[in-house]
Amino acid sequence: MRIVILGGGFGGLNAALLLGKALQSTPHEIVLLSDAPCFLFRPSLIWVPFNKRQIKEISFPLNEILQKVRVQFMQKRVVSILPKEKQILCENGTRLIYDYLIIATGAVPAWEQIEGLKGNTASVYNAHAALQTKRRVGEIKVGQPILIGVAQQNPSQGMAYEFLFELHAFLHERNVQCPITFFTYEKELFNHKGKKVTLILEKHMKEKQISHYSDVSITKVEPGCLQLSNGVSLPYSFSLILPPYKGAEFIFASPDLDHENGLLVTNKGLQSTQWENIYVVGDANAMKEYKSGRAAEVQGKIAARNILNRIQGHSRQQEYHPDMLYVMELGTDGGMFVIRYPGSREGTPYFEWAVDGYLPHLMKLAFEKYYSWKLS
Ligand SMILES: Cc1cc2nc3c(=O)[nH]c(=O)nc-3n(C[C@H](O)[C@H](O)[C@H](O)COP(=O)(O)OP(=O)(O)OC[C@H]3O[C@@H](n4cnc5c(N)ncnc54)[C@H](O)[C@@H]3O)c2cc1C
C-alpha cells in the first residue's frame, strides 16, 4: 500500500510523522512530496521583518526529519492530480501512483480578486515576502501614513493584528512616529473569537493611538490611497493588507477534482466528499473555520489516523471539530491568548476566554520552541 502526502507544512508533516511511526515495521510505503526542501515555521515569519528571526532559524530540512521515521521525501512540484487513475503528475513529468492521498498543500493569496491590491501592499505570507517587507519597514520615515488591514474573505486574520502591533513597537523603539490605521471586514476586531478579544484589542489600539475600522470591505486600491466600503479614503505610504485566499494552482489544473476556489470539500473525517481515498487537511480544505497551523496539525493527525484505521480494517473514522487556541503577539504589550471551544453538548454555547500580557508572549515562544525541539 502506498500513502502519498502532498505538502510539507503543518498538516502534511504531522500526518507523515504519525504514519511513519505507526507503519515503520510494515511493508507499507509513505511518501511526502513538497516543492520546498524545508518545513517553515510560518508563525515566526511575523518577526522576520523586524530582524527578530532569520529564515534559517525557522526552517527545518524535510529530508532529515522524515528519514528518522522512514518516510520517503521527494522535492517535486505537483502540477495535476488524476483521481480516476490514482496518480499524481509532477512538474518534470514524473507520475506517482497512490492508494491513499493526503492533500496538505495550503492556500495562496488570491491577489487578483481585489483589483490593485497586488504590488501596492507588503506581505508576510512566505519567506520571500517577509524578507521584502523587512527592507520596506526599514525605509519608513517619520510622519508617513501606514495602513494595515484584512481584506474581505481572508480566513486567517490574526497575523494582520500581530504585524500591526509588532510594527508599532519597531517604529516606537526607533522614535519614528507615524499615523497608523487598521481596518478589517470582520464585524468587530477579531470578533468571532469572543467579545473579550475585541475589548482587549480596542484597548491596545486606543493606547497606541491606532485608528481602526471594522465591518468594511475594500472598494478600490490605488498607489498611495485605498477606499473602503464606508466611503472613507485612506492614504498610505506603507501598507500590509491580507488578501483573500485560494487553493494551489494544481487543483485548478485537475479537471476531476471539484473545488471551491481551489479549496477541497471534505466530510468531518477530512475525507474528500468526491474521492473516498483522498483526505484534505489544513488551509487546502474548504471548511469554513479560522485557518491556522494548529488546526492544520490537528487535521493532519486525524486524517493519518483515519487512513491507519482503514488499512487495519477498522471502519471507525475520527471527526474534526473546529476549536481555537491562539496566541497573538501584541508588540510592546506581550501577547494575547485566546481560547474558543464548542460547548459539551450540541447547541450549547462556546466556551470563550482571552487574556493579554507577557505570559501569552511566552506561550508563542514556547509554540516555536516546541516545534524546533520536535524537528531537531
Ligand atoms: C505570518 C504568519 C503568522 C502566522 N501565525 C500563526 C500562529 O501564530 N498560529 C497558528 O496556528 N498559525 C499561524 N499562521 C497560519 C499557519 O501558518 C497556516 O495556517 C499553516 O501554515 C497552514 O498549514 P498547511 O499545512 O495547511 O499549509 P502550508 O503551511 O501552506 O504548507 C503547504 C505545503 O505544501 C507545499 N506545496 C504547495 N503547493 C505545492 C505543489 N504544487 N507541489 C508540491 N508541494 C506544494 C508547500 O511548499 C508547503 O510545504 C500564520 C501564518 C503566517 C503567514
XYZ file of C-alpha atoms and ligand atoms in Angstrom:
429
model
C 0.000 0.000 0.000
C 1.378 3.464 -0.830
C 0.243 6.557 1.071
C 1.276 9.828 -0.550
C 1.196 13.147 1.300
C 1.335 16.385 -0.666
C 2.836 19.326 1.220
C 5.415 19.642 3.987
C 3.694 22.282 6.146
C 1.887 21.779 9.479
C -0.755 19.453 8.016
C 1.411 17.287 5.758
C 4.394 16.958 8.069
C 2.338 15.947 11.108
C 0.424 13.384 9.057
C 3.721 11.961 7.765
C 5.287 11.740 11.231
C 2.277 9.920 12.649
C 2.031 7.464 9.738
C 5.802 6.951 9.645
C 5.939 5.989 13.325
C 2.852 3.760 13.135
C 3.866 1.883 9.964
C 7.664 1.747 10.428
C 7.969 -2.025 10.537
C 5.351 -2.809 7.894
C 5.674 -3.113 4.107
C 3.510 -0.004 3.562
C 5.243 2.849 1.777
C 4.831 6.502 2.788
C 5.985 9.307 0.504
C 5.869 13.048 1.218
C 6.099 15.345 -1.764
C 6.748 19.056 -1.430
C 8.055 21.767 -3.731
C 10.067 23.221 -0.826
C 13.052 21.439 0.782
C 12.174 22.612 4.312
C 9.327 22.847 6.788
C 8.966 26.561 7.522
C 7.551 27.543 10.926
C 5.349 30.259 9.431
C 4.012 31.777 12.710
C 7.521 33.165 13.285
C 7.534 34.947 9.908
C 5.869 37.773 11.802
C 9.247 38.526 13.421
C 11.372 38.399 10.241
C 10.673 41.989 9.052
C 11.791 43.287 12.460
C 15.046 41.323 12.461
C 13.939 39.186 15.420
C 14.272 35.953 13.405
C 16.323 34.826 10.414
C 14.694 32.476 7.896
C 17.276 29.753 8.570
C 16.358 29.733 12.281
C 12.769 28.756 11.450
C 13.447 26.325 8.561
C 13.872 22.575 9.095
C 15.067 20.219 6.287
C 12.279 17.751 5.490
C 14.668 15.062 4.270
C 16.421 14.759 7.644
C 13.189 14.833 9.667
C 11.429 12.240 7.531
C 14.390 9.840 7.258
C 14.099 9.227 11.013
C 10.602 7.761 10.591
C 11.339 6.059 7.244
C 9.130 8.327 5.201
C 10.472 8.958 1.705
C 10.816 12.643 0.801
C 10.611 13.850 -2.796
C 11.144 17.511 -3.585
C 8.822 17.995 -6.540
C 6.106 20.391 -7.637
C 2.750 18.774 -8.288
C 1.045 20.013 -11.462
C -2.098 17.883 -11.514
C -3.967 15.005 -9.868
C -5.708 12.240 -11.803
C -8.015 10.732 -9.171
C -9.604 8.159 -11.512
C -6.141 6.660 -12.156
C -4.966 7.408 -8.570
C -1.982 9.252 -9.991
C -0.075 12.438 -9.223
C 1.593 14.288 -12.051
C 4.729 16.289 -11.211
C 6.490 19.167 -12.957
C 9.196 17.079 -14.683
C 6.660 14.544 -15.985
C 7.090 12.066 -13.105
C 3.912 10.157 -12.256
C 3.335 8.700 -8.828
C 0.611 6.172 -8.025
C -1.138 6.228 -4.630
C -3.563 4.058 -2.701
C -4.334 6.838 -0.220
C -3.612 10.525 -0.706
C -3.461 13.376 1.809
C -3.579 16.820 0.211
C -1.965 19.396 2.515
C -0.713 21.977 0.030
C -2.115 25.012 1.850
C -3.577 28.072 0.164
C -2.096 31.018 -1.733
C -3.006 34.713 -1.825
C -5.707 35.449 -4.413
C -4.397 38.945 -5.183
C -6.386 39.155 -8.427
C -9.690 39.063 -6.504
C -9.174 42.694 -5.443
C -8.031 44.905 -8.270
C -4.966 46.982 -7.485
C -4.014 45.084 -4.323
C -1.040 43.215 -5.796
C 2.055 45.362 -5.819
C 0.540 48.004 -3.533
C 0.836 46.047 -0.308
C 3.598 44.289 1.592
C 3.138 40.688 2.789
C 4.478 38.210 5.342
C 2.844 35.216 3.706
C 6.082 33.377 2.875
C 9.838 33.691 3.433
C 10.458 35.737 0.290
C 7.643 38.203 1.062
C 8.722 38.571 4.712
C 12.281 39.473 3.604
C 10.982 42.073 1.146
C 8.822 43.533 3.915
C 11.900 43.712 6.165
C 13.555 46.024 3.653
C 10.425 48.152 3.295
C 9.744 48.687 7.016
C 13.345 49.859 7.391
C 12.588 52.653 4.906
C 9.522 54.077 6.719
C 10.063 57.770 7.605
C 8.556 59.941 10.349
C 5.021 61.109 9.547
C 4.314 58.687 6.675
C 0.790 57.223 6.864
C 0.661 53.462 7.475
C -2.247 51.188 6.652
C -2.671 47.632 7.927
C -5.778 45.633 7.079
C -7.680 42.450 6.408
C -9.446 42.229 3.051
C -12.840 40.566 2.701
C -12.757 36.714 2.755
C -9.337 36.317 4.354
C -9.686 33.330 6.749
C -6.586 33.922 8.901
C -6.862 37.469 10.237
C -4.621 37.092 13.312
C -1.364 37.822 11.504
C -2.577 41.317 10.484
C -3.108 42.251 14.143
C 0.277 40.768 15.043
C 2.017 42.679 12.279
C 0.256 45.887 13.349
C 1.499 45.688 16.939
C 4.964 44.453 16.005
C 5.361 47.307 13.517
C 4.149 49.828 16.098
C 6.752 48.504 18.594
C 9.508 48.597 15.942
C 8.780 52.229 14.990
C 8.289 53.279 18.622
C 11.729 51.878 19.536
C 13.289 53.939 16.735
C 11.271 57.035 17.605
C 9.678 57.049 14.139
C 6.194 58.445 14.752
C 3.633 57.753 12.031
C -0.181 57.817 11.851
C -1.331 54.169 11.736
C -4.764 52.963 10.592
C -6.158 49.434 10.778
C -9.232 48.009 9.037
C -10.939 44.642 8.796
C -14.009 43.127 7.182
C -14.810 41.373 10.489
C -17.910 42.744 12.247
C -15.676 43.837 15.141
C -11.949 43.430 15.840
C -11.195 39.662 15.750
C -14.782 39.404 16.974
C -15.821 35.877 16.099
C -13.364 34.766 18.769
C -15.491 36.332 21.546
C -16.280 39.842 22.862
C -13.377 39.881 25.344
C -10.879 39.626 22.474
C -12.385 42.679 20.782
C -12.252 44.709 24.015
C -8.579 43.822 24.570
C -7.659 44.825 21.017
C -9.654 48.081 21.235
C -7.837 48.943 24.460
C -4.394 48.384 22.926
C -5.235 50.315 19.762
C -6.565 53.245 21.787
C -3.420 53.352 23.960
C -1.251 53.389 20.834
C -3.440 55.910 19.005
C -4.141 53.492 16.167
C -7.397 54.383 14.426
C -9.474 51.470 13.219
C -12.481 50.487 11.134
C -14.331 47.178 11.243
C -17.128 45.689 9.114
C -15.703 47.323 5.980
C -14.516 45.961 2.666
C -12.128 47.383 0.093
C -13.783 49.106 -2.853
C -10.717 50.489 -4.631
C -6.933 50.331 -4.323
C -4.620 52.804 -5.982
C -0.935 53.523 -5.331
C -0.937 55.613 -2.137
C -4.704 55.531 -1.491
C -7.296 52.891 -0.582
C -11.078 53.285 -0.427
C -13.325 51.455 1.998
C -16.980 50.495 1.616
C -17.955 53.107 4.264
C -16.762 55.855 1.891
C -13.542 56.592 3.777
C -10.367 57.092 1.695
C -7.144 56.141 3.431
C -3.806 57.475 2.181
C -0.756 55.289 2.786
C 2.991 55.246 2.234
C 3.327 51.715 3.552
C 0.562 49.108 3.656
C 0.174 45.455 4.602
C -3.225 44.033 3.695
C -4.142 40.353 3.970
C -5.739 39.234 0.701
C -8.442 36.580 0.114
C -7.103 33.001 -0.248
C -7.451 30.368 -2.955
C -6.179 26.807 -3.340
C -2.934 25.716 -5.026
C -2.632 26.058 -8.798
C -2.597 22.285 -9.466
C -6.134 21.930 -8.042
C -7.406 24.255 -10.804
C -5.461 22.104 -13.293
C -7.087 18.840 -12.109
C -10.392 18.580 -14.040
C -11.662 15.626 -11.986
C -11.354 17.454 -8.660
C -14.411 19.544 -7.739
C -13.355 22.563 -5.722
C -14.435 25.896 -4.267
C -11.901 28.463 -5.401
C -9.197 25.790 -5.357
C -10.156 24.527 -1.885
C -11.455 20.975 -1.488
C -14.608 19.867 0.305
C -14.441 17.042 2.870
C -16.672 15.424 5.472
C -15.904 15.809 9.196
C -13.430 12.923 8.940
C -11.457 15.088 6.437
C -12.208 12.625 3.645
C -12.981 14.146 0.245
C -16.725 14.076 -0.447
C -15.860 13.152 -4.034
C -12.986 10.610 -3.802
C -13.029 8.237 -0.830
C -9.267 7.583 -0.796
C -8.349 11.299 -0.729
C -8.131 13.319 2.516
C -7.641 17.090 2.621
C -6.226 18.983 5.624
C -5.228 22.482 6.700
C -5.521 25.625 4.593
C -6.257 23.476 1.483
C -9.587 22.343 2.990
C -12.740 24.338 2.134
C -14.066 24.041 5.717
C -15.281 27.408 6.988
C -13.155 27.904 10.082
C -10.262 30.019 11.293
C -7.226 28.794 9.340
C -4.163 28.168 11.486
C -1.103 25.992 11.829
C -2.611 24.367 14.874
C -5.811 23.451 13.000
C -3.689 22.034 10.144
C -1.647 19.973 12.640
C -4.749 18.533 14.342
C -6.342 17.769 10.963
C -3.169 16.151 9.589
C -3.105 13.768 12.562
C -6.817 12.928 12.263
C -6.528 12.187 8.523
C -3.486 9.975 9.216
C -5.353 8.051 11.957
C -8.373 7.591 9.701
C -6.188 6.117 6.955
C -4.455 3.870 9.508
C -7.844 2.620 10.691
C -8.854 1.734 7.164
C -5.574 -0.052 6.419
C -6.010 -2.027 9.620
C -9.565 -2.971 8.653
C -11.442 -0.780 11.166
C -14.408 1.219 9.905
C -14.048 3.837 12.695
C -13.304 7.374 11.398
C -12.399 10.183 13.815
C -14.144 13.523 13.226
C -12.628 17.001 13.299
C -14.453 19.672 15.332
C -13.090 23.225 14.976
C -11.947 24.900 18.184
C -9.475 27.655 18.858
C -6.288 28.035 20.860
C -4.497 31.065 19.524
C -1.654 33.255 20.692
C -1.320 36.709 19.157
C 1.720 38.948 19.552
C 0.923 42.468 20.818
C 4.272 44.235 20.305
C 5.342 46.224 23.382
C 2.500 44.654 25.417
C 3.430 40.981 25.156
C 0.647 38.936 23.618
C -2.932 37.713 23.879
C -4.075 34.136 24.435
C -7.491 33.180 23.027
C -9.478 30.017 23.714
C -12.726 29.124 21.988
C -14.188 25.642 22.423
C -17.598 24.230 21.448
C -19.941 23.518 24.388
C -20.020 19.940 25.677
C -23.385 19.239 24.008
C -24.689 20.168 20.557
C -26.396 23.581 20.677
C -24.760 24.752 23.942
C -22.723 27.994 23.777
C -18.990 28.112 23.083
C -16.566 28.450 25.981
C -14.621 31.648 25.253
C -11.754 33.196 27.174
C -8.960 35.666 26.412
C -6.119 37.220 28.375
C -3.316 39.634 27.451
C 0.125 40.270 28.947
C 3.642 38.869 28.994
C 2.632 35.231 29.595
C 0.877 34.837 26.209
C 4.048 36.146 24.535
C 5.995 33.375 26.313
C 3.400 30.896 25.040
C 4.034 31.979 21.443
C 7.764 31.458 22.038
C 7.004 28.043 23.559
C 4.996 27.058 20.435
C 8.069 27.863 18.329
C 10.495 26.114 20.703
C 8.277 23.023 20.803
C 8.488 22.689 17.008
C 12.208 23.369 16.988
C 12.704 20.595 19.584
C 10.324 18.190 17.849
C 12.011 18.591 14.447
C 15.665 18.682 15.515
C 2.925 35.474 9.281
C 2.084 34.310 9.690
C 1.788 34.130 11.043
C 1.001 33.046 11.447
N 0.777 32.855 12.781
C 0.162 31.725 13.191
C 0.084 31.420 14.587
O 0.542 32.173 15.443
N -0.533 30.266 14.939
C -1.042 29.384 14.026
O -1.557 28.330 14.408
N -0.993 29.660 12.704
C -0.394 30.797 12.251
N -0.294 31.075 10.909
C -1.059 30.248 9.937
C -0.365 28.958 9.583
O 0.995 29.164 9.296
C -1.056 28.297 8.393
O -2.439 28.175 8.663
C -0.444 26.922 8.183
O 0.875 27.075 7.698
C -1.256 26.051 7.228
O -0.633 24.804 7.161
P -0.829 23.824 5.917
O -0.033 22.600 6.216
O -2.258 23.675 5.630
O -0.219 24.599 4.660
P 1.186 25.289 4.432
O 1.885 25.592 5.700
O 0.911 26.413 3.487
O 2.031 24.166 3.678
C 1.787 23.835 2.353
C 2.891 22.925 1.836
O 2.572 22.491 0.516
C 3.667 22.706 -0.346
N 3.104 22.913 -1.696
C 2.268 23.869 -2.116
N 1.977 23.729 -3.418
C 2.658 22.628 -3.838
C 2.787 21.950 -5.096
N 2.163 22.367 -6.200
N 3.585 20.860 -5.161
C 4.237 20.398 -4.065
N 4.154 20.999 -2.860
C 3.375 22.102 -2.740
C 4.383 23.918 0.246
O 5.733 24.005 -0.159
C 4.257 23.596 1.748
O 5.233 22.655 2.117
C 0.494 32.133 10.472
C 0.800 32.317 9.112
C 1.592 33.383 8.715
C 1.919 33.553 7.250
